[in-house]
Coordinates of C-alpha atoms in Angstrom, one line a residue:
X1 CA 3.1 11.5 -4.6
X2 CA 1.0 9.4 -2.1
X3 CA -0.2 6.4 -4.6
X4 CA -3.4 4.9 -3.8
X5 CA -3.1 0.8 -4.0
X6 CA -6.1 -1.7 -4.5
X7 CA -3.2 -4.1 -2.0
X8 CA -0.5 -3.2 0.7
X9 CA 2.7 -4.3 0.3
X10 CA 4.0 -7.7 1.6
X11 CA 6.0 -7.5 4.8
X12 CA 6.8 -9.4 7.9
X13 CA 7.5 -8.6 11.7
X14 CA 7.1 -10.4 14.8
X15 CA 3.9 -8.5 15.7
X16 CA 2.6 -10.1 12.2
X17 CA 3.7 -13.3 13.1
X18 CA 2.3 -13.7 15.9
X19 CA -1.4 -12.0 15.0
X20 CA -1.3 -14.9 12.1
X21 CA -0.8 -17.0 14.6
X22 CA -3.1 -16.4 16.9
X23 CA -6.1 -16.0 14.7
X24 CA -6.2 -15.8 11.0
X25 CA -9.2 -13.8 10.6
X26 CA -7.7 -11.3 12.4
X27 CA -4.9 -11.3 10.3
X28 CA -7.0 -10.5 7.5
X29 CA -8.7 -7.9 9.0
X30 CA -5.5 -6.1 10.6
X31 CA -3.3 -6.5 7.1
X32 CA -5.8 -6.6 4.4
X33 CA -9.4 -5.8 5.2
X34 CA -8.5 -2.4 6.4
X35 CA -6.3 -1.4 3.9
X36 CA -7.2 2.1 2.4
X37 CA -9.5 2.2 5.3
X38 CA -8.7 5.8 6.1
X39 CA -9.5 7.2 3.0
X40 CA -12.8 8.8 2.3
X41 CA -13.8 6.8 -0.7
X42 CA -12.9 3.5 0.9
X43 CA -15.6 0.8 1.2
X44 CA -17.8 0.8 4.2
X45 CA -16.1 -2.8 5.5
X46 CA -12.7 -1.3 5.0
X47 CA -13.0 1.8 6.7
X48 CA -15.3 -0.2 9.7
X49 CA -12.1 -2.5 9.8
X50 CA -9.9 0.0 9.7
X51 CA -11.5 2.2 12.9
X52 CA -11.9 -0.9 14.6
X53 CA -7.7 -1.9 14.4
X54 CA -7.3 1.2 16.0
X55 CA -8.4 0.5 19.0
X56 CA -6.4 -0.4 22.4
X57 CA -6.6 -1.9 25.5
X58 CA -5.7 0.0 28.7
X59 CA -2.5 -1.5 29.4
X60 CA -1.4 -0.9 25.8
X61 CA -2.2 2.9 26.6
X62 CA -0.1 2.6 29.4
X63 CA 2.7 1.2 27.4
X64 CA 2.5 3.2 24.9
X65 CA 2.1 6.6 27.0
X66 CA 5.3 5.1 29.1
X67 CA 7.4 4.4 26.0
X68 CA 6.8 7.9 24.2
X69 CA 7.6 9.5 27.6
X70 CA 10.9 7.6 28.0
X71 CA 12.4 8.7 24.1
X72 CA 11.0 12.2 24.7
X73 CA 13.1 12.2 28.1
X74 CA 16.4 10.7 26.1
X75 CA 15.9 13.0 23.5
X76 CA 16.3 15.9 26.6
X77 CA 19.4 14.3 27.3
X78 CA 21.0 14.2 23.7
X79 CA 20.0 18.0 23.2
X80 CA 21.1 18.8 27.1
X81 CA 17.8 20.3 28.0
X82 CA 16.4 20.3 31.6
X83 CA 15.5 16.8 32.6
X84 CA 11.7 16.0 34.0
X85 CA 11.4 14.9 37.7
X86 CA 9.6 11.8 38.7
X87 CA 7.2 13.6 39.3
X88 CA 6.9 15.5 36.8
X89 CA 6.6 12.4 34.2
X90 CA 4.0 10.5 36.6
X91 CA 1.8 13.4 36.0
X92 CA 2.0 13.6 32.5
X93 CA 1.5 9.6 32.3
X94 CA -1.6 10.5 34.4
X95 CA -2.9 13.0 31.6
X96 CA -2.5 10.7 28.8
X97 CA -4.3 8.5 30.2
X98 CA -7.7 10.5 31.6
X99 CA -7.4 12.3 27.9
X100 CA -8.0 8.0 26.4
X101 CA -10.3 7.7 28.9
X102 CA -12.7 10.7 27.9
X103 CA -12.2 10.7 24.1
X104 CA -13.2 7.3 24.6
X105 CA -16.2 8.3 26.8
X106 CA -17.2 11.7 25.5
X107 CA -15.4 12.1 22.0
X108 CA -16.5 8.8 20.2
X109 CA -18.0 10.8 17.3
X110 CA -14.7 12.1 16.7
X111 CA -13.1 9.1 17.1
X112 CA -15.5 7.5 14.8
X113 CA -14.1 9.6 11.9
X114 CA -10.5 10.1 12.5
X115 CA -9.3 6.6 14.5
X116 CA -5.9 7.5 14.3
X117 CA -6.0 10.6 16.3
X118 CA -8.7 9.9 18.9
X119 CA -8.1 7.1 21.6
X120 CA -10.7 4.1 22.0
X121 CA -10.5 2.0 25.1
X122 CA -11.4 -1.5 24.2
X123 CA -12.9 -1.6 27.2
X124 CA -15.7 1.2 27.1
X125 CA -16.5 0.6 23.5
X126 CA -17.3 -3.4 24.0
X127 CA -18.7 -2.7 27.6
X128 CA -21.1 0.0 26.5
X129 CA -20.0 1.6 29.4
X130 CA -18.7 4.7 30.8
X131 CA -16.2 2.9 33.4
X132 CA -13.6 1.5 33.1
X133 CA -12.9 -2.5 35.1
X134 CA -12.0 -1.7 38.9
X135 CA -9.2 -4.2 39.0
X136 CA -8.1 -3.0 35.5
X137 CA -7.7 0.6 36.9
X138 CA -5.7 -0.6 40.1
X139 CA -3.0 -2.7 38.7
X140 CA -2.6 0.3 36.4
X141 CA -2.5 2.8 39.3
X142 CA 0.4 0.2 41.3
X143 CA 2.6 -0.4 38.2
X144 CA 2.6 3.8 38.0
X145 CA 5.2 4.7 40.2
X146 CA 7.0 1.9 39.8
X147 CA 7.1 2.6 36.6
X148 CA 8.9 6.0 36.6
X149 CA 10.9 5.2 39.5
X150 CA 12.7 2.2 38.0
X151 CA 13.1 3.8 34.6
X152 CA 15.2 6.8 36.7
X153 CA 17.3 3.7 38.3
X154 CA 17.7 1.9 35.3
X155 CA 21.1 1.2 33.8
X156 CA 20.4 2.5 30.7
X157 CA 19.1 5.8 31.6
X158 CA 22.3 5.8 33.7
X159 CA 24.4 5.0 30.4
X160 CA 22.9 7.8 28.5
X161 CA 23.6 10.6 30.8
X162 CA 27.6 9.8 30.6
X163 CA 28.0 11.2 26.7
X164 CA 31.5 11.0 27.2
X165 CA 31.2 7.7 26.1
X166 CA 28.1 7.0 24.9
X167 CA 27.1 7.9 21.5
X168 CA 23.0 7.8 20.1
X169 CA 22.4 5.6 17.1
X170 CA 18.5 5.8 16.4
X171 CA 15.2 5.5 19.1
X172 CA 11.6 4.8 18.0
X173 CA 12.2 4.7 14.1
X174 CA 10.7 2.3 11.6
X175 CA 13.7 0.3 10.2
X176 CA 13.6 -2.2 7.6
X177 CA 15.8 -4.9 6.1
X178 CA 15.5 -7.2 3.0
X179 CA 15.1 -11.2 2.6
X180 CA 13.7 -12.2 -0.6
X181 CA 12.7 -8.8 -1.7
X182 CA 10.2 -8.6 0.9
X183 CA 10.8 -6.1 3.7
X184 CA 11.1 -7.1 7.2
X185 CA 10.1 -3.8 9.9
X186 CA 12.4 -3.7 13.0
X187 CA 11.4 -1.1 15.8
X188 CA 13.9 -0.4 18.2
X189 CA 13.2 1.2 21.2
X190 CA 17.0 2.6 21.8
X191 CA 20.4 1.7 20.3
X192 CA 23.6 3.2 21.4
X193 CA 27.3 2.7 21.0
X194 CA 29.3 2.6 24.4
X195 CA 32.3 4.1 23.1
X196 CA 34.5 2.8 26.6
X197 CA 33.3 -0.5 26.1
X198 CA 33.0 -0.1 21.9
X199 CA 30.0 -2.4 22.3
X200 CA 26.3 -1.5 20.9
X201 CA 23.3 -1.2 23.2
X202 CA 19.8 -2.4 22.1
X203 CA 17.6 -1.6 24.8
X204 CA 14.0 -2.3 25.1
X205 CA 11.9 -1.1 27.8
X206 CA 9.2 -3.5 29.0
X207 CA 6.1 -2.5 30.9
X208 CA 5.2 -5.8 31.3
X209 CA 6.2 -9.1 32.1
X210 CA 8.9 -11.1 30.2
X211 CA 8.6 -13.4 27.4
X212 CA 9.4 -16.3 25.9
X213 CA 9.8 -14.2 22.8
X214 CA 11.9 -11.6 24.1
X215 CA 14.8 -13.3 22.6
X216 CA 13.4 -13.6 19.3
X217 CA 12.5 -9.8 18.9
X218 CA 16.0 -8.8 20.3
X219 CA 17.8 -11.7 17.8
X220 CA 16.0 -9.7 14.6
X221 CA 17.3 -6.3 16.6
X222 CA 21.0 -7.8 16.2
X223 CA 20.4 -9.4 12.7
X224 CA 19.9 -5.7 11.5
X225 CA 22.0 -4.3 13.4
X226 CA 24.5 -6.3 12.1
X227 CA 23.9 -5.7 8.5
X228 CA 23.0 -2.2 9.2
X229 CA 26.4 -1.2 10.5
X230 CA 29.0 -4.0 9.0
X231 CA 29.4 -4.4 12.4
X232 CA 32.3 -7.4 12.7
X233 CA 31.1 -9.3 15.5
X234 CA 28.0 -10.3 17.2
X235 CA 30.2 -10.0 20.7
X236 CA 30.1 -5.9 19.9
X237 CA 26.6 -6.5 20.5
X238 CA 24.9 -6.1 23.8
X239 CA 21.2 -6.6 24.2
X240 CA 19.6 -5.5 27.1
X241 CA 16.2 -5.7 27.9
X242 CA 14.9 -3.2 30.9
X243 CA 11.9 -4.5 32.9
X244 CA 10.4 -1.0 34.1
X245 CA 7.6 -2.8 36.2
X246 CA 10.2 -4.8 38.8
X247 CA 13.6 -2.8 37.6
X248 CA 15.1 -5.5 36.9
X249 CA 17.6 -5.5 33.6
X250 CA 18.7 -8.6 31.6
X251 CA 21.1 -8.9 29.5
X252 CA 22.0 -11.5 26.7
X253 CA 25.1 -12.6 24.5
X254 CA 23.4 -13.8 21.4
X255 CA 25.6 -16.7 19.7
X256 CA 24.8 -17.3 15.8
X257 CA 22.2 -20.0 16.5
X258 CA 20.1 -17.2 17.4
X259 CA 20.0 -15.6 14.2
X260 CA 20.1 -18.9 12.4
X261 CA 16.8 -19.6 15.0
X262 CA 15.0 -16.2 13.7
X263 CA 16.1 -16.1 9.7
X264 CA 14.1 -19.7 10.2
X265 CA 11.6 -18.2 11.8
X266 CA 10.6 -15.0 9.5
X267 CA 11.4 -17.6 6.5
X268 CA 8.9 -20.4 7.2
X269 CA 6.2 -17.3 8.8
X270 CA 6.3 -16.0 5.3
X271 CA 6.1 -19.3 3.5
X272 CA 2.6 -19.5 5.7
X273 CA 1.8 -15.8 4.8
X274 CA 1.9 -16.8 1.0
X275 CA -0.6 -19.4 1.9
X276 CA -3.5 -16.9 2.3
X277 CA -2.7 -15.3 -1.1
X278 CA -4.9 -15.6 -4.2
X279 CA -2.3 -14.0 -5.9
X280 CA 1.3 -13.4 -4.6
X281 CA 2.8 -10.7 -7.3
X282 CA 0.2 -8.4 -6.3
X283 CA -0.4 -9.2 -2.9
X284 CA -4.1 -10.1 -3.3
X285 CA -5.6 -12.3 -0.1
X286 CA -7.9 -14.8 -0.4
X287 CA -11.9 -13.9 0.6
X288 CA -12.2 -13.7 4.2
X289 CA -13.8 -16.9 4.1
X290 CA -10.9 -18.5 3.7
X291 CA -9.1 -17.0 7.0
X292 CA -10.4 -19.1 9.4
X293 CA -12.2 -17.7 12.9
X294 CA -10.3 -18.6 16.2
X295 CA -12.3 -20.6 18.0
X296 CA -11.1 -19.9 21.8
X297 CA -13.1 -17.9 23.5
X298 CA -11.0 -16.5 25.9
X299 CA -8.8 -14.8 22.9
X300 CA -12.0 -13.1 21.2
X301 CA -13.1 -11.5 24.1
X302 CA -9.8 -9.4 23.3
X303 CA -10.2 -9.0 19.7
X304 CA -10.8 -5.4 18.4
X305 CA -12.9 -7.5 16.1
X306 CA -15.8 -9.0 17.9
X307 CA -18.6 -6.7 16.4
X308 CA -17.2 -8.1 12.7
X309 CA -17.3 -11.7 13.6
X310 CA -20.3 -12.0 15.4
X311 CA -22.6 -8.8 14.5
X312 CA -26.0 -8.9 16.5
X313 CA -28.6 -10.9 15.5
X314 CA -31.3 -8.1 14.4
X315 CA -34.1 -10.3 15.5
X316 CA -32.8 -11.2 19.3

């Protein structure tokens, strides 16, 4: 039975990490202030925090539209069904993203009481507007068919399609492991066990540009992977990272510096984490106060947050 908590549960991931770092009172709002937020009886701040999180930017539609499109399509190839064309998925990319664009537009009542199942485009609800940044819709448009057409090319999708020997692990599913009792998530886009080569795939598609931290996100991928399977060796594992947007692919050997570099990493986040805890068996934060505001600008012009941090001043 579902059991209603006054705290969430303590975890860490690299999407945690790095909203800490970037602005504390975000943090608190993303991981504390909107807990419960979905439930009826929830405080008005929690559930205001709560719809708020939910909202994206147009390129993380995008990217998120593209990634569900790619594990559907890979899930047609594990159960042998008839592949889409290019085509095809450019339409259906194309769909997903006028349906954000008018629940945003038209459907913000319904949006306003079910956030998770109605899009918000952080763009129309901050602009007031019904249109959506000219220059924002064309570098959309360009990366489109690039998009598809590199994902069709890519050496992964070429992998897959010889099940003689290739053999699916997992896709898209909300993996854990353990340090210190507290769990730490892992999302993989693909894993996959090249039976020729007896190597194992991680794959992760990128519709945008690389990153510095590309190698951190794929060392935690290996770490569990590693414990996951008993797997002997990090040289059985290959980690691949597919850049959709120029179709390029890069893979990298990982040596055991790299997961001495990202245990450190998740350990000393969490010390941090603790920090802005009144009380760390229960998970309790401390008052918002105590999460300080970023002070760039630049960074809260992208915040879901804004209306929360600096509400209108009644009297202006």
């Amino acid at each position: 039975m579902f059991e209603i908590k006054p705290y969430p549960e303590l975890s860490w991931s690299l999407s945690r990490h790095k909203t800490m770092l970037t602005c504390s009172r975000k943090y608190a709002y993303d991981y504390y202030v909107s807990h419960n937020g979905w439930l009826r009886q929830a405080d008005s701040l929690a559930r205001h925090a709560y719809r708020l999180k939910k909202i994206t930017s147009l390129e993380m539609l995008f990217g998120s539209i593209v990634h569900d499109l790619i594990y559907q399509t890979l899930q047609k190839v594990r159960r042998n069904e008839t592949l889409p064309t290019g085509e095809h998925l450019l339409d259906d990319i194309r769909h997903h993203l006028n349906r954000g664009f008018i629940e945003s537009t038209k459907k913000e009542h319904l949006w306003m009481n079910r956030p998770k199942h109605y899009t918000m485009l952080h763009e129309i609800y901050y602009s007031q507007s019904s249109t959506l940044p000219k220059a924002k819709v064309e570098k959309i448009t360009g990366r489109l068919q690039h998009v598809v057409k590199h994902f069709f090319n890519s050496r992964t999708f070429k992998d897959v399609q010889d099940k003689q020997s290739m053999e699916f692990i997992e896709s898209e599913t909300f993996r854990f492991m353990k340090a210190d009792g507290v769990k730490i998530f892992v999302v993989m886009d693909l894993v996959y066990k090249d039976t020729a080569r007896n190597k194992w795939i991680i794959v992760d598609w990128k519709t945008g540009k690389s990153s510095e931290e590309d190698r951190s996100q794929l060392s935690l991928y290996a770490l569990y992977l590693l414990q996951k399977y008993d797997i002997p060796s990090l040289d059985d594992i290959v980690i691949r990272n597919e850049y959709l947007i120029d179709g390029t692919h890069v893979e990298h050997q990982l040596d055991e510096q790299d997961l001495i570099n990202v245990q450190n990493l998740y350990q000393i986040s969490m010390e941090q984490m603790k920090l802005y805890l009144a009380d760390p068996d229960k998970n309790e934060p401390l008052p918002l106060q105590q999460f300080p505001m970023q002070s760039n600008p630049s960074i809260c012009a992208r915040c879901n947050y804004q209306e929360l941090c600096f509400p209108s001043d009644p009297n202006v």
